Amino acid sequence: MSIIQDAAIQFYQWSAGPARWWRVRHWRQAGTMPVAVLFYHRVADEHPNPWTIATKAFAQHIDWLQAHFDIVSLSEGQHRLGPAGNSRPTVCITFDDGYADNHRFAIPLLIERRIPFTYFVTLGNVVEQRPFAHDLVRGVPMPVDTVEAIRALVNAGVEIGSHTRTHPDLGQITDEATLFDEVVRSTQELSELVETPIRYFAFPFGQRVHLNRRGAELARQHGIQGVCSAYGGFNFPGDEPFHLQRIHGDPRLSRLQNWLSFDQRVVRIPRFRLGVS
Ligand SMILES: [Zn+2]
């Protein structure tokens, strides 16, 4: 079945090829090449689930990305969305939550290859060594990163990002004090804990309904340089660079390759206006 699915995706991508080629040519010439920001959660071979990618598949992703894109930091990605524009295929890599398993394969691979990435962690789970609620409901609690492990990432030059204190659905939070704690205070505490500035914030779950305009405003007011969603979509030069739309690092490489080859369904995903610039 999976071979048939791969073949179907590849045929779709091939049939759309000429149209995509002309579009990319135009973007390159106009300096409007989009920036793709990928998100992963957990890279491991045990306990597969929808937010885990196997080590071999992850390595294939990285090989393919390195062969076809500039893999840059979030700040360089934002720079390419600015007035200078962008004429190069560009990808940023991020991780959400803070799974200890990532330290066995994915992180050493990225560090060894000197590939920049941003690692978003949920403060409360790390500090209390508490498994994530979305793993507990499945009855498979996964080990969470320790403070020491995050500090080691900082020392290795990895950008650490904030992913709230308790991983709530921020779209449901209207209480200002709760919102401030989850977005601002937890970010400040994380910064103090790992002794490094925190410049980026990722909304838990990241679909449109989980975003919060007031939360984004608070983040901006308190020194955050960018916030990430997770409902798909590219970022184009001229877009509001403070809000970085992210695309799932789908374990099926053929599907990811099709999306990142500028599938119109991804290109046309409407942008959620956070109203913060
Ligand atoms: Zn998360």
mmCIF file of C-alpha atoms and ligand atoms in Angstrom:
data_model
loop_
_atom_site.group_PDB
_atom_site.id
_atom_site.type_symbol
_atom_site.label_atom_id
_atom_site.label_comp_id
_atom_site.label_asym_id
_atom_site.label_seq_id
_atom_site.Cartn_x
_atom_site.Cartn_y
_atom_site.Cartn_z
ATOM 1 C CA MET A 1 0.000 0.000 0.000
ATOM 2 C CA SER A 2 2.708 2.417 0.912
ATOM 3 C CA ILE A 3 4.510 1.884 -2.417
ATOM 4 C CA ILE A 4 1.270 2.683 -4.253
ATOM 5 C CA GLN A 5 0.795 5.803 -2.133
ATOM 6 C CA ASP A 6 4.389 6.894 -2.828
ATOM 7 C CA ALA A 7 3.873 6.327 -6.553
ATOM 8 C CA ALA A 8 0.600 8.297 -6.509
ATOM 9 C CA ILE A 9 2.222 11.230 -4.718
ATOM 10 C CA GLN A 10 5.207 11.152 -7.072
ATOM 11 C CA PHE A 11 2.920 11.057 -10.134
ATOM 12 C CA TYR A 12 0.942 14.013 -8.772
ATOM 13 C CA GLN A 13 4.161 15.936 -8.141
ATOM 14 C CA TRP A 14 5.501 15.053 -11.609
ATOM 15 C CA SER A 15 2.292 16.094 -13.367
ATOM 16 C CA ALA A 16 2.366 19.443 -11.563
ATOM 17 C CA GLY A 17 6.066 19.847 -12.397
ATOM 18 C CA PRO A 18 5.988 22.331 -15.319
ATOM 19 C CA ALA A 19 3.608 24.716 -13.520
ATOM 20 C CA ARG A 20 5.732 24.570 -10.387
ATOM 21 C CA TRP A 21 8.929 25.104 -12.374
ATOM 22 C CA TRP A 22 7.607 28.335 -13.895
ATOM 23 C CA ARG A 23 6.365 29.544 -10.526
ATOM 24 C CA VAL A 24 9.739 28.900 -8.854
ATOM 25 C CA ARG A 25 11.535 30.621 -11.734
ATOM 26 C CA HIS A 26 9.347 33.674 -11.238
ATOM 27 C CA TRP A 27 9.883 33.683 -7.454
ATOM 28 C CA ARG A 28 13.651 33.382 -7.883
ATOM 29 C CA GLN A 29 13.765 36.294 -10.294
ATOM 30 C CA ALA A 30 11.439 38.451 -8.182
ATOM 31 C CA GLY A 31 13.229 37.597 -4.916
ATOM 32 C CA THR A 32 10.014 36.164 -3.480
ATOM 33 C CA MET A 33 11.120 32.576 -2.824
ATOM 34 C CA PRO A 34 9.232 31.330 0.248
ATOM 35 C CA VAL A 35 10.800 30.121 3.495
ATOM 36 C CA ALA A 36 9.554 26.749 4.791
ATOM 37 C CA VAL A 37 9.736 26.107 8.542
ATOM 38 C CA LEU A 38 9.429 22.436 9.509
ATOM 39 C CA PHE A 39 8.375 21.093 12.884
ATOM 40 C CA TYR A 40 9.211 17.728 14.406
ATOM 41 C CA HIS A 41 8.494 16.385 17.882
ATOM 42 C CA ARG A 42 10.211 13.077 18.588
ATOM 43 C CA VAL A 43 12.772 11.068 16.605
ATOM 44 C CA ALA A 44 12.937 7.460 17.819
ATOM 45 C CA ASP A 45 12.393 3.865 16.716
ATOM 46 C CA GLU A 46 10.459 2.709 19.793
ATOM 47 C CA HIS A 47 6.813 3.540 20.533
ATOM 48 C CA PRO A 48 5.864 4.955 17.122
ATOM 49 C CA ASN A 49 2.973 7.432 17.170
ATOM 50 C CA PRO A 50 1.726 10.342 15.006
ATOM 51 C CA TRP A 51 4.322 12.729 16.478
ATOM 52 C CA THR A 52 7.281 10.364 16.164
ATOM 53 C CA ILE A 53 9.500 9.819 13.126
ATOM 54 C CA ALA A 54 11.883 6.853 12.896
ATOM 55 C CA THR A 55 15.613 7.578 12.923
ATOM 56 C CA LYS A 56 16.203 6.246 9.393
ATOM 57 C CA ALA A 57 13.359 8.365 7.976
ATOM 58 C CA PHE A 58 14.630 11.452 9.793
ATOM 59 C CA ALA A 59 18.126 10.934 8.352
ATOM 60 C CA GLN A 60 16.568 10.646 4.863
ATOM 61 C CA HIS A 61 14.718 13.927 5.451
ATOM 62 C CA ILE A 62 17.930 15.684 6.429
ATOM 63 C CA ASP A 63 19.867 14.225 3.479
ATOM 64 C CA TRP A 64 17.182 15.442 1.063
ATOM 65 C CA LEU A 65 16.852 18.855 2.701
ATOM 66 C CA GLN A 66 20.619 19.402 2.660
ATOM 67 C CA ALA A 67 20.737 18.489 -1.036
ATOM 68 C CA HIS A 68 17.963 20.892 -2.081
ATOM 69 C CA PHE A 69 17.728 23.774 0.421
ATOM 70 C CA ASP A 70 19.680 26.241 2.476
ATOM 71 C CA ILE A 71 18.910 25.068 6.050
ATOM 72 C CA VAL A 72 19.032 28.241 8.123
ATOM 73 C CA SER A 73 18.193 29.520 11.610
ATOM 74 C CA LEU A 74 14.822 31.124 12.314
ATOM 75 C CA SER A 75 16.440 34.561 12.460
ATOM 76 C CA GLU A 76 18.060 34.055 9.040
ATOM 77 C CA GLY A 77 14.701 32.773 7.769
ATOM 78 C CA GLN A 78 13.046 35.965 9.039
ATOM 79 C CA HIS A 79 15.799 38.047 7.437
ATOM 80 C CA ARG A 80 15.022 36.427 4.080
ATOM 81 C CA LEU A 81 11.373 37.501 4.466
ATOM 82 C CA GLY A 82 12.513 41.120 4.817
ATOM 83 C CA PRO A 83 13.153 43.906 2.300
ATOM 84 C CA ALA A 84 16.176 42.164 0.761
ATOM 85 C CA GLY A 85 13.915 39.339 -0.408
ATOM 86 C CA ASN A 86 14.936 35.758 -1.068
ATOM 87 C CA SER A 87 15.920 33.921 -4.219
ATOM 88 C CA ARG A 88 17.086 30.653 -2.648
ATOM 89 C CA PRO A 89 15.179 27.527 -1.546
ATOM 90 C CA THR A 90 15.155 27.918 2.248
ATOM 91 C CA VAL A 91 14.160 25.686 5.149
ATOM 92 C CA CYS A 92 14.282 26.093 8.940
ATOM 93 C CA ILE A 93 14.082 23.103 11.315
ATOM 94 C CA THR A 94 12.307 23.147 14.685
ATOM 95 C CA PHE A 95 11.303 20.659 17.375
ATOM 96 C CA ASP A 96 8.447 21.015 19.869
ATOM 97 C CA ASP A 97 7.877 19.817 23.444
ATOM 98 C CA GLY A 98 11.249 18.433 24.634
ATOM 99 C CA TYR A 99 11.535 14.677 24.171
ATOM 100 C CA ALA A 100 14.613 13.084 25.737
ATOM 101 C CA ASP A 101 14.769 10.522 22.907
ATOM 102 C CA ASN A 102 15.865 13.259 20.492
ATOM 103 C CA HIS A 103 19.287 13.316 22.142
ATOM 104 C CA ARG A 104 20.089 9.784 21.025
ATOM 105 C CA PHE A 105 20.003 10.283 17.256
ATOM 106 C CA ALA A 106 18.457 13.459 15.842
ATOM 107 C CA ILE A 107 20.327 16.098 17.805
ATOM 108 C CA PRO A 108 23.788 14.503 17.455
ATOM 109 C CA LEU A 109 23.149 14.177 13.693
ATOM 110 C CA LEU A 110 22.203 17.842 13.325
ATOM 111 C CA ILE A 111 25.059 19.083 15.500
ATOM 112 C CA GLU A 112 27.598 16.901 13.698
ATOM 113 C CA ARG A 113 26.470 18.320 10.354
ATOM 114 C CA ARG A 114 26.389 21.874 11.768
ATOM 115 C CA ILE A 115 22.726 22.279 10.837
ATOM 116 C CA PRO A 116 20.985 25.050 12.792
ATOM 117 C CA PHE A 117 17.669 24.264 14.478
ATOM 118 C CA THR A 118 15.394 25.644 17.191
ATOM 119 C CA TYR A 119 14.313 23.444 20.072
ATOM 120 C CA PHE A 120 11.044 24.510 21.761
ATOM 121 C CA VAL A 121 10.547 23.145 25.273
ATOM 122 C CA THR A 122 7.621 23.141 27.688
ATOM 123 C CA LEU A 123 9.062 24.490 30.924
ATOM 124 C CA GLY A 124 6.844 22.746 33.497
ATOM 125 C CA ASN A 125 7.319 19.273 32.043
ATOM 126 C CA VAL A 126 11.093 19.707 31.919
ATOM 127 C CA VAL A 127 11.448 21.132 35.419
ATOM 128 C CA GLU A 128 9.084 18.613 37.028
ATOM 129 C CA GLN A 129 10.187 15.729 34.768
ATOM 130 C CA ARG A 130 6.501 15.186 34.010
ATOM 131 C CA PRO A 131 5.453 13.278 30.855
ATOM 132 C CA PHE A 132 3.316 15.196 28.361
ATOM 133 C CA ALA A 133 -0.468 14.960 28.702
ATOM 134 C CA HIS A 134 -0.794 13.919 25.038
ATOM 135 C CA ASP A 135 1.381 10.853 25.806
ATOM 136 C CA LEU A 136 -0.326 10.053 29.112
ATOM 137 C CA VAL A 137 -3.742 9.837 27.454
ATOM 138 C CA ARG A 138 -2.319 7.178 25.144
ATOM 139 C CA GLY A 139 -0.924 5.298 28.121
ATOM 140 C CA VAL A 140 2.666 5.654 26.867
ATOM 141 C CA PRO A 141 4.519 8.292 28.916
ATOM 142 C CA MET A 142 7.775 9.279 27.202
ATOM 143 C CA PRO A 143 10.933 10.561 28.931
ATOM 144 C CA VAL A 144 11.140 14.355 28.941
ATOM 145 C CA ASP A 145 14.311 16.437 28.528
ATOM 146 C CA THR A 146 16.147 17.424 31.691
ATOM 147 C CA VAL A 147 17.334 20.937 32.489
ATOM 148 C CA GLU A 148 20.913 19.661 32.137
ATOM 149 C CA ALA A 149 20.163 18.340 28.650
ATOM 150 C CA ILE A 150 18.760 21.726 27.587
ATOM 151 C CA ARG A 151 21.799 23.502 29.030
ATOM 152 C CA ALA A 152 24.027 21.148 27.027
ATOM 153 C CA LEU A 153 22.137 22.184 23.882
ATOM 154 C CA VAL A 154 22.750 25.841 24.703
ATOM 155 C CA ASN A 155 26.468 25.088 25.085
ATOM 156 C CA ALA A 156 26.396 23.350 21.698
ATOM 157 C CA GLY A 157 25.014 26.527 20.131
ATOM 158 C CA VAL A 158 21.418 25.321 19.697
ATOM 159 C CA GLU A 159 18.658 27.942 19.838
ATOM 160 C CA ILE A 160 16.201 27.160 22.643
ATOM 161 C CA GLY A 161 12.605 28.351 22.239
ATOM 162 C CA SER A 162 9.663 28.648 24.614
ATOM 163 C CA HIS A 163 6.612 26.375 24.374
ATOM 164 C CA THR A 164 4.671 27.610 27.461
ATOM 165 C CA ARG A 165 4.688 26.273 31.011
ATOM 166 C CA THR A 166 1.916 23.639 30.862
ATOM 167 C CA HIS A 167 1.282 23.104 27.111
ATOM 168 C CA PRO A 168 -2.287 24.473 27.202
ATOM 169 C CA ASP A 169 -4.567 25.336 24.286
ATOM 170 C CA LEU A 170 -3.870 29.086 24.310
ATOM 171 C CA GLY A 171 -6.805 29.643 21.981
ATOM 172 C CA GLN A 172 -9.079 28.911 24.934
ATOM 173 C CA ILE A 173 -7.357 31.222 27.413
ATOM 174 C CA THR A 174 -8.906 34.641 27.925
ATOM 175 C CA ASP A 175 -7.653 35.320 31.460
ATOM 176 C CA GLU A 176 -4.832 37.863 31.136
ATOM 177 C CA ALA A 177 -2.850 36.599 34.141
ATOM 178 C CA THR A 178 -2.888 32.986 32.889
ATOM 179 C CA LEU A 179 -1.934 34.086 29.412
ATOM 180 C CA PHE A 180 0.915 36.208 30.789
ATOM 181 C CA ASP A 181 2.233 33.283 32.812
ATOM 182 C CA GLU A 182 2.102 30.788 29.929
ATOM 183 C CA VAL A 183 3.602 33.136 27.333
ATOM 184 C CA VAL A 184 5.820 35.641 29.147
ATOM 185 C CA ARG A 185 6.661 34.479 32.642
ATOM 186 C CA SER A 186 7.444 30.887 31.614
ATOM 187 C CA THR A 187 9.689 32.205 28.836
ATOM 188 C CA GLN A 188 11.555 34.417 31.308
ATOM 189 C CA GLU A 189 11.965 31.500 33.731
ATOM 190 C CA LEU A 190 13.237 29.239 30.953
ATOM 191 C CA SER A 191 15.719 31.933 29.973
ATOM 192 C CA GLU A 192 16.995 32.206 33.557
ATOM 193 C CA LEU A 193 17.142 28.431 33.949
ATOM 194 C CA VAL A 194 19.286 27.795 30.888
ATOM 195 C CA GLU A 195 21.079 31.145 31.074
ATOM 196 C CA THR A 196 20.434 32.255 27.525
ATOM 197 C CA PRO A 197 18.054 34.695 25.830
ATOM 198 C CA ILE A 198 14.864 33.102 24.482
ATOM 199 C CA ARG A 199 13.912 34.704 21.184
ATOM 200 C CA TYR A 200 11.156 32.440 19.812
ATOM 201 C CA PHE A 201 7.848 31.043 21.026
ATOM 202 C CA ALA A 202 5.768 28.173 19.573
ATOM 203 C CA PHE A 203 2.019 27.912 20.203
ATOM 204 C CA PRO A 204 1.090 24.440 21.564
ATOM 205 C CA PHE A 205 -0.890 22.388 19.010
ATOM 206 C CA GLY A 206 -0.495 25.318 16.580
ATOM 207 C CA GLN A 207 -3.721 25.054 14.550
ATOM 208 C CA ARG A 208 -5.658 28.281 13.954
ATOM 209 C CA VAL A 209 -7.996 27.631 16.878
ATOM 210 C CA HIS A 210 -5.018 27.276 19.218
ATOM 211 C CA LEU A 211 -3.526 30.692 18.413
ATOM 212 C CA ASN A 212 -4.099 33.787 20.545
ATOM 213 C CA ARG A 213 -3.624 37.339 19.260
ATOM 214 C CA ARG A 214 -3.255 38.830 22.739
ATOM 215 C CA GLY A 215 -0.678 36.136 23.560
ATOM 216 C CA ALA A 216 1.298 37.050 20.433
ATOM 217 C CA GLU A 217 1.098 40.723 21.395
ATOM 218 C CA LEU A 218 2.418 39.965 24.902
ATOM 219 C CA ALA A 219 5.253 37.908 23.434
ATOM 220 C CA ARG A 220 6.213 40.787 21.155
ATOM 221 C CA GLN A 221 6.057 43.329 23.971
ATOM 222 C CA HIS A 222 8.377 41.199 26.108
ATOM 223 C CA GLY A 223 11.180 40.678 23.644
ATOM 224 C CA ILE A 224 10.140 37.624 21.635
ATOM 225 C CA GLN A 225 11.317 37.992 18.018
ATOM 226 C CA GLY A 226 8.945 35.491 16.460
ATOM 227 C CA VAL A 227 6.073 33.088 17.142
ATOM 228 C CA CYS A 228 5.361 29.815 15.358
ATOM 229 C CA SER A 229 2.101 28.182 14.339
ATOM 230 C CA ALA A 230 1.754 24.630 12.985
ATOM 231 C CA TYR A 231 -1.167 24.514 10.529
ATOM 232 C CA GLY A 232 1.028 24.390 7.420
ATOM 233 C CA GLY A 233 1.875 27.009 4.824
ATOM 234 C CA PHE A 234 5.015 28.717 3.567
ATOM 235 C CA ASN A 235 6.281 32.165 4.548
ATOM 236 C CA PHE A 236 6.791 34.631 1.696
ATOM 237 C CA PRO A 237 8.954 37.736 1.572
ATOM 238 C CA GLY A 238 6.605 40.574 2.485
ATOM 239 C CA ASP A 239 4.588 38.431 4.920
ATOM 240 C CA GLU A 240 4.469 39.462 8.583
ATOM 241 C CA PRO A 241 7.837 37.912 9.626
ATOM 242 C CA PHE A 242 6.948 37.836 13.337
ATOM 243 C CA HIS A 243 4.545 34.951 12.646
ATOM 244 C CA LEU A 244 6.280 31.938 11.131
ATOM 245 C CA GLN A 245 3.931 29.361 9.657
ATOM 246 C CA ARG A 246 5.272 25.829 10.007
ATOM 247 C CA ILE A 247 4.837 22.629 7.991
ATOM 248 C CA HIS A 248 4.766 19.171 9.562
ATOM 249 C CA GLY A 249 7.914 17.099 9.014
ATOM 250 C CA ASP A 250 5.704 14.304 7.695
ATOM 251 C CA PRO A 251 7.403 10.916 8.199
ATOM 252 C CA ARG A 252 6.489 9.933 4.651
ATOM 253 C CA LEU A 253 9.325 11.527 2.683
ATOM 254 C CA SER A 254 7.477 11.492 -0.662
ATOM 255 C CA ARG A 255 4.667 13.585 0.865
ATOM 256 C CA LEU A 256 7.109 16.061 2.412
ATOM 257 C CA GLN A 257 8.968 16.295 -0.900
ATOM 258 C CA ASN A 258 5.716 17.070 -2.679
ATOM 259 C CA TRP A 259 4.735 19.762 -0.167
ATOM 260 C CA LEU A 260 8.166 21.381 -0.214
ATOM 261 C CA SER A 261 8.162 21.347 -4.012
ATOM 262 C CA PHE A 262 5.542 24.083 -3.643
ATOM 263 C CA ASP A 263 2.334 22.090 -3.838
ATOM 264 C CA GLN A 264 -0.355 24.695 -4.532
ATOM 265 C CA ARG A 265 -2.442 23.289 -1.679
ATOM 266 C CA VAL A 266 0.326 24.333 0.724
ATOM 267 C CA VAL A 267 1.231 27.557 -1.088
ATOM 268 C CA ARG A 268 -2.379 28.748 -0.905
ATOM 269 C CA ILE A 269 -3.037 27.981 2.761
ATOM 270 C CA PRO A 270 -4.550 31.240 4.093
ATOM 271 C CA ARG A 271 -2.378 33.063 6.588
ATOM 272 C CA PHE A 272 -3.730 33.600 10.104
ATOM 273 C CA ARG A 273 -3.349 37.307 10.864
ATOM 274 C CA LEU A 274 -1.913 37.695 14.333
ATOM 275 C CA GLY A 275 -1.911 41.458 13.862
ATOM 276 C CA VAL A 276 1.568 41.881 15.341
ATOM 277 C CA SER A 277 4.299 43.268 13.109
HETATM 278 ZN ZN ZN B 1 3.716 20.935 21.705
#
